[in-house]
Amino acid sequence: IKLGPFIQKFSGQKAWHLELLKGGLLNQNYLLTIGAKKFVLKVYRLEMTQAKLIEMHRLMKFVADRSIPVAYPLQQENIDGHEVVIYPFIIGTHPPRYKNTHFLIRSMGSMLGKIDLILDDYKPTIESPSHEELIKLFEPSKTLEQIKLLREELSGHSYVIKRELTNILNIHE
């Protein structure tokens, strides 16, 4: 997938740096550096259609308009069937797993509670597929192939992530 023209259209620059970020199991995430500015460039999997992405961005705006911090998209384009989006880069770190202080846990719980209340008022514009439609889409051989690919993607991740995702994949397999 050729990202250069998309990045140049966004930045107006010919000089930029793209670095693959670890951790994206379903999408490819890159750190895009243009001069001193940083962004996240996300290449979505083929299943993420433009309609779904528009709905997701509509939801992000809905939440952001209610004072929940969101990295709202800056540029979007379909390239070779993939939705590609540039988001602002937000400096920060994930809290260490199982080592959160009570303050961090309380803070995260408070934010999740606010988001949950806000989402009660959200009205999606696209319908969720019915149970029957989902069953028609299920192809066991394709699902097993996707599980195999996900297992291969785990090689660059930490032991804890590998163990937990392996357990989840074992259940689905």
PDB file of N, CA and C in Angstrom, residues 4-78:
ATOM      1  N   GLY A   4       2.851   7.313   0.589  1.00  0.00           N
ATOM      2  CA  GLY A   4       3.555   8.555   0.313  1.00  0.00           C
ATOM      3  C   GLY A   4       2.672   9.685  -0.195  1.00  0.00           C
ATOM      4  N   PRO A   5       1.897   9.474  -1.272  1.00  0.00           N
ATOM      5  CA  PRO A   5       1.054  10.565  -1.782  1.00  0.00           C
ATOM      6  C   PRO A   5       0.040  11.074  -0.745  1.00  0.00           C
ATOM      7  N   PHE A   6      -0.507  10.164   0.052  1.00  0.00           N
ATOM      8  CA  PHE A   6      -1.471  10.535   1.099  1.00  0.00           C
ATOM      9  C   PHE A   6      -0.791  11.422   2.145  1.00  0.00           C
ATOM     10  N   ILE A   7       0.405  11.027   2.569  1.00  0.00           N
ATOM     11  CA  ILE A   7       1.143  11.793   3.580  1.00  0.00           C
ATOM     12  C   ILE A   7       1.537  13.157   3.016  1.00  0.00           C
ATOM     13  N   GLN A   8       1.992  13.180   1.773  1.00  0.00           N
ATOM     14  CA  GLN A   8       2.382  14.454   1.160  1.00  0.00           C
ATOM     15  C   GLN A   8       1.190  15.395   1.017  1.00  0.00           C
ATOM     16  N   LYS A   9       0.031  14.842   0.665  1.00  0.00           N
ATOM     17  CA  LYS A   9      -1.181  15.671   0.553  1.00  0.00           C
ATOM     18  C   LYS A   9      -1.546  16.255   1.915  1.00  0.00           C
ATOM     19  N   PHE A  10      -1.390  15.459   2.970  1.00  0.00           N
ATOM     20  CA  PHE A  10      -1.703  15.921   4.324  1.00  0.00           C
ATOM     21  C   PHE A  10      -0.721  16.993   4.788  1.00  0.00           C
ATOM     22  N   SER A  11       0.559  16.735   4.574  1.00  0.00           N
ATOM     23  CA  SER A  11       1.598  17.593   5.166  1.00  0.00           C
ATOM     24  C   SER A  11       2.096  18.710   4.256  1.00  0.00           C
ATOM     25  N   GLY A  12       1.966  18.508   2.956  1.00  0.00           N
ATOM     26  CA  GLY A  12       2.560  19.462   2.025  1.00  0.00           C
ATOM     27  C   GLY A  12       4.078  19.342   1.998  1.00  0.00           C
ATOM     28  N   GLN A  13       4.612  18.301   2.630  1.00  0.00           N
ATOM     29  CA  GLN A  13       6.060  18.100   2.735  1.00  0.00           C
ATOM     30  C   GLN A  13       6.460  16.832   1.992  1.00  0.00           C
ATOM     31  N   LYS A  14       7.672  16.835   1.488  1.00  0.00           N
ATOM     32  CA  LYS A  14       8.212  15.620   0.875  1.00  0.00           C
ATOM     33  C   LYS A  14       9.070  14.841   1.859  1.00  0.00           C
ATOM     34  N   ALA A  15       9.503  15.514   2.918  1.00  0.00           N
ATOM     35  CA  ALA A  15      10.348  14.867   3.925  1.00  0.00           C
ATOM     36  C   ALA A  15       9.499  14.494   5.138  1.00  0.00           C
ATOM     37  N   TRP A  16       9.439  13.214   5.443  1.00  0.00           N
ATOM     38  CA  TRP A  16       8.718  12.706   6.601  1.00  0.00           C
ATOM     39  C   TRP A  16       9.286  11.331   6.938  1.00  0.00           C
ATOM     40  N   HIS A  17       8.980  10.847   8.135  1.00  0.00           N
ATOM     41  CA  HIS A  17       9.481   9.547   8.580  1.00  0.00           C
ATOM     42  C   HIS A  17       8.305   8.718   9.096  1.00  0.00           C
ATOM     43  N   LEU A  18       8.274   7.450   8.717  1.00  0.00           N
ATOM     44  CA  LEU A  18       7.205   6.545   9.120  1.00  0.00           C
ATOM     45  C   LEU A  18       7.825   5.352   9.830  1.00  0.00           C
ATOM     46  N   GLU A  19       7.353   5.076  11.057  1.00  0.00           N
ATOM     47  CA  GLU A  19       7.879   3.962  11.858  1.00  0.00           C
ATOM     48  C   GLU A  19       6.724   3.086  12.319  1.00  0.00           C
ATOM     49  N   LEU A  20       6.806   1.788  12.033  1.00  0.00           N
ATOM     50  CA  LEU A  20       5.760   0.852  12.448  1.00  0.00           C
ATOM     51  C   LEU A  20       5.721   0.766  13.966  1.00  0.00           C
ATOM     52  N   LEU A  21       4.529   0.908  14.534  1.00  0.00           N
ATOM     53  CA  LEU A  21       4.354   0.788  15.981  1.00  0.00           C
ATOM     54  C   LEU A  21       3.943  -0.643  16.307  1.00  0.00           C
ATOM     55  N   LYS A  22       4.553  -1.206  17.325  1.00  0.00           N
ATOM     56  CA  LYS A  22       4.182  -2.559  17.765  1.00  0.00           C
ATOM     57  C   LYS A  22       2.864  -2.493  18.511  1.00  0.00           C
ATOM     58  N   GLY A  23       2.130  -3.564  18.450  1.00  0.00           N
ATOM     59  CA  GLY A  23       0.914  -3.650  19.255  1.00  0.00           C
ATOM     60  C   GLY A  23      -0.364  -3.668  18.454  1.00  0.00           C
ATOM     61  N   GLY A  24      -0.331  -3.341  17.186  1.00  0.00           N
ATOM     62  CA  GLY A  24      -1.554  -3.371  16.391  1.00  0.00           C
ATOM     63  C   GLY A  24      -1.805  -4.767  15.862  1.00  0.00           C
ATOM     64  N   LEU A  25      -2.764  -5.475  16.429  1.00  0.00           N
ATOM     65  CA  LEU A  25      -3.050  -6.827  15.961  1.00  0.00           C
ATOM     66  C   LEU A  25      -3.987  -6.831  14.759  1.00  0.00           C
ATOM     67  N   LEU A  26      -4.938  -5.933  14.721  1.00  0.00           N
ATOM     68  CA  LEU A  26      -5.920  -5.934  13.644  1.00  0.00           C
ATOM     69  C   LEU A  26      -5.656  -4.856  12.605  1.00  0.00           C
ATOM     70  N   ASN A  27      -4.964  -3.811  12.968  1.00  0.00           N
ATOM     71  CA  ASN A  27      -4.651  -2.710  12.064  1.00  0.00           C
ATOM     72  C   ASN A  27      -3.151  -2.462  12.121  1.00  0.00           C
ATOM     73  N   GLN A  28      -2.633  -1.776  11.103  1.00  0.00           N
ATOM     74  CA  GLN A  28      -1.234  -1.366  11.116  1.00  0.00           C
ATOM     75  C   GLN A  28      -1.170   0.071  11.600  1.00  0.00           C
ATOM     76  N   ASN A  29      -0.400   0.314  12.636  1.00  0.00           N
ATOM     77  CA  ASN A  29      -0.256   1.655  13.205  1.00  0.00           C
ATOM     78  C   ASN A  29       1.180   2.123  13.026  1.00  0.00           C
ATOM     79  N   TYR A  30       1.316   3.372  12.603  1.00  0.00           N
ATOM     80  CA  TYR A  30       2.633   3.952  12.364  1.00  0.00           C
ATOM     81  C   TYR A  30       2.768   5.264  13.110  1.00  0.00           C
ATOM     82  N   LEU A  31       3.992   5.555  13.546  1.00  0.00           N
ATOM     83  CA  LEU A  31       4.322   6.878  14.053  1.00  0.00           C
ATOM     84  C   LEU A  31       4.811   7.674  12.851  1.00  0.00           C
ATOM     85  N   LEU A  32       4.099   8.736  12.527  1.00  0.00           N
ATOM     86  CA  LEU A  32       4.441   9.604  11.405  1.00  0.00           C
ATOM     87  C   LEU A  32       5.073  10.868  11.965  1.00  0.00           C
ATOM     88  N   THR A  33       6.301  11.136  11.561  1.00  0.00           N
ATOM     89  CA  THR A  33       7.000  12.337  12.014  1.00  0.00           C
ATOM     90  C   THR A  33       7.226  13.245  10.815  1.00  0.00           C
ATOM     91  N   ILE A  34       6.727  14.478  10.940  1.00  0.00           N
ATOM     92  CA  ILE A  34       6.900  15.495   9.897  1.00  0.00           C
ATOM     93  C   ILE A  34       7.548  16.695  10.586  1.00  0.00           C
ATOM     94  N   GLY A  35       8.824  16.893  10.338  1.00  0.00           N
ATOM     95  CA  GLY A  35       9.551  17.931  11.065  1.00  0.00           C
ATOM     96  C   GLY A  35       9.556  17.585  12.544  1.00  0.00           C
ATOM     97  N   ALA A  36       9.088  18.504  13.377  1.00  0.00           N
ATOM     98  CA  ALA A  36       9.037  18.275  14.823  1.00  0.00           C
ATOM     99  C   ALA A  36       7.671  17.748  15.271  1.00  0.00           C
ATOM    100  N   LYS A  37       6.724  17.628  14.342  1.00  0.00           N
ATOM    101  CA  LYS A  37       5.369  17.188  14.704  1.00  0.00           C
ATOM    102  C   LYS A  37       5.219  15.682  14.526  1.00  0.00           C
ATOM    103  N   LYS A  38       4.442  15.088  15.441  1.00  0.00           N
ATOM    104  CA  LYS A  38       4.198  13.641  15.400  1.00  0.00           C
ATOM    105  C   LYS A  38       2.709  13.373  15.256  1.00  0.00           C
ATOM    106  N   PHE A  39       2.407  12.290  14.531  1.00  0.00           N
ATOM    107  CA  PHE A  39       1.037  11.852  14.293  1.00  0.00           C
ATOM    108  C   PHE A  39       1.004  10.334  14.331  1.00  0.00           C
ATOM    109  N   VAL A  40      -0.180   9.766  14.437  1.00  0.00           N
ATOM    110  CA  VAL A  40      -0.361   8.330  14.285  1.00  0.00           C
ATOM    111  C   VAL A  40      -1.097   8.114  12.974  1.00  0.00           C
ATOM    112  N   LEU A  41      -0.514   7.288  12.110  1.00  0.00           N
ATOM    113  CA  LEU A  41      -1.144   6.919  10.853  1.00  0.00           C
ATOM    114  C   LEU A  41      -1.637   5.489  11.009  1.00  0.00           C
ATOM    115  N   LYS A  42      -2.912   5.288  10.784  1.00  0.00           N
ATOM    116  CA  LYS A  42      -3.511   3.977  10.987  1.00  0.00           C
ATOM    117  C   LYS A  42      -4.033   3.456   9.653  1.00  0.00           C
ATOM    118  N   VAL A  43      -3.608   2.247   9.282  1.00  0.00           N
ATOM    119  CA  VAL A  43      -4.128   1.548   8.108  1.00  0.00           C
ATOM    120  C   VAL A  43      -5.067   0.477   8.645  1.00  0.00           C
ATOM    121  N   TYR A  44      -6.357   0.660   8.397  1.00  0.00           N
ATOM    122  CA  TYR A  44      -7.358  -0.261   8.933  1.00  0.00           C
ATOM    123  C   TYR A  44      -7.441  -1.535   8.106  1.00  0.00           C
ATOM    124  N   ARG A  45      -7.859  -2.607   8.748  1.00  0.00           N
ATOM    125  CA  ARG A  45      -8.080  -3.876   8.060  1.00  0.00           C
ATOM    126  C   ARG A  45      -9.194  -3.692   7.029  1.00  0.00           C
ATOM    127  N   LEU A  46      -9.260  -4.573   6.061  1.00  0.00           N
ATOM    128  CA  LEU A  46     -10.232  -4.440   4.974  1.00  0.00           C
ATOM    129  C   LEU A  46     -11.681  -4.449   5.467  1.00  0.00           C
ATOM    130  N   GLU A  47     -11.939  -5.106   6.585  1.00  0.00           N
ATOM    131  CA  GLU A  47     -13.310  -5.190   7.105  1.00  0.00           C
ATOM    132  C   GLU A  47     -13.828  -3.846   7.605  1.00  0.00           C
ATOM    133  N   MET A  48     -12.928  -2.897   7.844  1.00  0.00           N
ATOM    134  CA  MET A  48     -13.336  -1.569   8.315  1.00  0.00           C
ATOM    135  C   MET A  48     -13.699  -0.731   7.086  1.00  0.00           C
ATOM    136  N   THR A  49     -14.988  -0.705   6.785  1.00  0.00           N
ATOM    137  CA  THR A  49     -15.461   0.032   5.614  1.00  0.00           C
ATOM    138  C   THR A  49     -15.507   1.526   5.904  1.00  0.00           C
ATOM    139  N   GLN A  50     -15.649   2.297   4.847  1.00  0.00           N
ATOM    140  CA  GLN A  50     -15.745   3.745   5.019  1.00  0.00           C
ATOM    141  C   GLN A  50     -16.964   4.096   5.869  1.00  0.00           C
ATOM    142  N   ALA A  51     -18.091   3.402   5.651  1.00  0.00           N
ATOM    143  CA  ALA A  51     -19.303   3.681   6.433  1.00  0.00           C
ATOM    144  C   ALA A  51     -19.071   3.416   7.918  1.00  0.00           C
ATOM    145  N   LYS A  52     -18.393   2.315   8.246  1.00  0.00           N
ATOM    146  CA  LYS A  52     -18.102   2.001   9.646  1.00  0.00           C
ATOM    147  C   LYS A  52     -17.166   3.045  10.254  1.00  0.00           C
ATOM    148  N   LEU A  53     -16.174   3.457   9.473  1.00  0.00           N
ATOM    149  CA  LEU A  53     -15.217   4.445   9.975  1.00  0.00           C
ATOM    150  C   LEU A  53     -15.885   5.798  10.190  1.00  0.00           C
ATOM    151  N   ILE A  54     -16.756   6.186   9.275  1.00  0.00           N
ATOM    152  CA  ILE A  54     -17.495   7.440   9.434  1.00  0.00           C
ATOM    153  C   ILE A  54     -18.331   7.377  10.711  1.00  0.00           C
ATOM    154  N   GLU A  55     -18.975   6.239  10.954  1.00  0.00           N
ATOM    155  CA  GLU A  55     -19.774   6.078  12.170  1.00  0.00           C
ATOM    156  C   GLU A  55     -18.892   6.138  13.412  1.00  0.00           C
ATOM    157  N   MET A  56     -17.717   5.510  13.350  1.00  0.00           N
ATOM    158  CA  MET A  56     -16.804   5.545  14.491  1.00  0.00           C
ATOM    159  C   MET A  56     -16.350   6.982  14.766  1.00  0.00           C
ATOM    160  N   HIS A  57     -16.043   7.736  13.722  1.00  0.00           N
ATOM    161  CA  HIS A  57     -15.621   9.130  13.906  1.00  0.00           C
ATOM    162  C   HIS A  57     -16.781   9.997  14.400  1.00  0.00           C
ATOM    163  N   ARG A  58     -17.985   9.671  13.978  1.00  0.00           N
ATOM    164  CA  ARG A  58     -19.173  10.381  14.482  1.00  0.00           C
ATOM    165  C   ARG A  58     -19.317  10.126  15.983  1.00  0.00           C
ATOM    166  N   LEU A  59     -19.100   8.880  16.385  1.00  0.00           N
ATOM    167  CA  LEU A  59     -19.151   8.527  17.808  1.00  0.00           C
ATOM    168  C   LEU A  59     -18.047   9.259  18.579  1.00  0.00           C
ATOM    169  N   MET A  60     -16.843   9.329  18.005  1.00  0.00           N
ATOM    170  CA  MET A  60     -15.740  10.033  18.665  1.00  0.00           C
ATOM    171  C   MET A  60     -16.093  11.502  18.878  1.00  0.00           C
ATOM    172  N   LYS A  61     -16.694  12.131  17.878  1.00  0.00           N
ATOM    173  CA  LYS A  61     -17.085  13.535  17.998  1.00  0.00           C
ATOM    174  C   LYS A  61     -18.163  13.698  19.064  1.00  0.00           C
ATOM    175  N   PHE A  62     -19.126  12.778  19.095  1.00  0.00           N
ATOM    176  CA  PHE A  62     -20.200  12.792  20.084  1.00  0.00           C
ATOM    177  C   PHE A  62     -19.604  12.770  21.494  1.00  0.00           C
ATOM    178  N   VAL A  63     -18.642  11.891  21.719  1.00  0.00           N
ATOM    179  CA  VAL A  63     -17.997  11.756  23.023  1.00  0.00           C
ATOM    180  C   VAL A  63     -17.145  12.994  23.328  1.00  0.00           C
ATOM    181  N   ALA A  64     -16.384  13.469  22.323  1.00  0.00           N
ATOM    182  CA  ALA A  64     -15.522  14.643  22.529  1.00  0.00           C
ATOM    183  C   ALA A  64     -16.351  15.885  22.852  1.00  0.00           C
ATOM    184  N   ASP A  65     -17.510  16.004  22.236  1.00  0.00           N
ATOM    185  CA  ASP A  65     -18.389  17.150  22.502  1.00  0.00           C
ATOM    186  C   ASP A  65     -18.928  17.147  23.928  1.00  0.00           C
ATOM    187  N   ARG A  66     -18.745  16.037  24.631  1.00  0.00           N
ATOM    188  CA  ARG A  66     -19.205  15.918  26.013  1.00  0.00           C
ATOM    189  C   ARG A  66     -18.017  15.845  26.978  1.00  0.00           C
ATOM    190  N   SER A  67     -16.920  16.481  26.572  1.00  0.00           N
ATOM    191  CA  SER A  67     -15.719  16.676  27.409  1.00  0.00           C
ATOM    192  C   SER A  67     -14.930  15.402  27.705  1.00  0.00           C
ATOM    193  N   ILE A  68     -15.021  14.401  26.848  1.00  0.00           N
ATOM    194  CA  ILE A  68     -14.164  13.223  26.971  1.00  0.00           C
ATOM    195  C   ILE A  68     -13.030  13.402  25.969  1.00  0.00           C
ATOM    196  N   PRO A  69     -11.768  13.358  26.422  1.00  0.00           N
ATOM    197  CA  PRO A  69     -10.653  13.579  25.484  1.00  0.00           C
ATOM    198  C   PRO A  69     -10.559  12.463  24.442  1.00  0.00           C
ATOM    199  N   VAL A  70     -10.477  12.870  23.189  1.00  0.00           N
ATOM    200  CA  VAL A  70     -10.435  11.933  22.065  1.00  0.00           C
ATOM    201  C   VAL A  70      -9.416  12.448  21.043  1.00  0.00           C
ATOM    202  N   ALA A  71      -8.655  11.540  20.458  1.00  0.00           N
ATOM    203  CA  ALA A  71      -7.756  11.907  19.357  1.00  0.00           C
ATOM    204  C   ALA A  71      -8.574  11.854  18.074  1.00  0.00           C
ATOM    205  N   TYR A  72      -9.122  13.002  17.683  1.00  0.00           N
ATOM    206  CA  TYR A  72     -10.027  13.074  16.536  1.00  0.00           C
ATOM    207  C   TYR A  72      -9.224  13.043  15.229  1.00  0.00           C
ATOM    208  N   PRO A  73      -9.725  12.360  14.192  1.00  0.00           N
ATOM    209  CA  PRO A  73      -8.974  12.207  12.938  1.00  0.00           C
ATOM    210  C   PRO A  73      -8.712  13.535  12.229  1.00  0.00           C
ATOM    211  N   LEU A  74      -7.536  13.611  11.601  1.00  0.00           N
ATOM    212  CA  LEU A  74      -7.139  14.819  10.881  1.00  0.00           C
ATOM    213  C   LEU A  74      -7.299  14.661   9.366  1.00  0.00           C
ATOM    214  N   GLN A  75      -7.082  13.453   8.849  1.00  0.00           N
ATOM    215  CA  GLN A  75      -7.158  13.193   7.408  1.00  0.00           C
ATOM    216  C   GLN A  75      -7.537  11.736   7.207  1.00  0.00           C
ATOM    217  N   GLN A  76      -8.348  11.473   6.182  1.00  0.00           N
ATOM    218  CA  GLN A  76      -8.796  10.108   5.907  1.00  0.00           C
ATOM    219  C   GLN A  76      -8.870   9.900   4.409  1.00  0.00           C
ATOM    220  N   GLU A  77      -8.492   8.685   3.995  1.00  0.00           N
ATOM    221  CA  GLU A  77      -8.568   8.343   2.567  1.00  0.00           C
ATOM    222  C   GLU A  77      -8.611   6.832   2.420  1.00  0.00           C
ATOM    223  N   ASN A  78      -9.249   6.355   1.359  1.00  0.00           N
ATOM    224  CA  ASN A  78      -9.235   4.936   1.043  1.00  0.00           C
ATOM    225  C   ASN A  78      -8.093   4.695   0.060  1.00  0.00           C
TER     226      ASN A  78
END
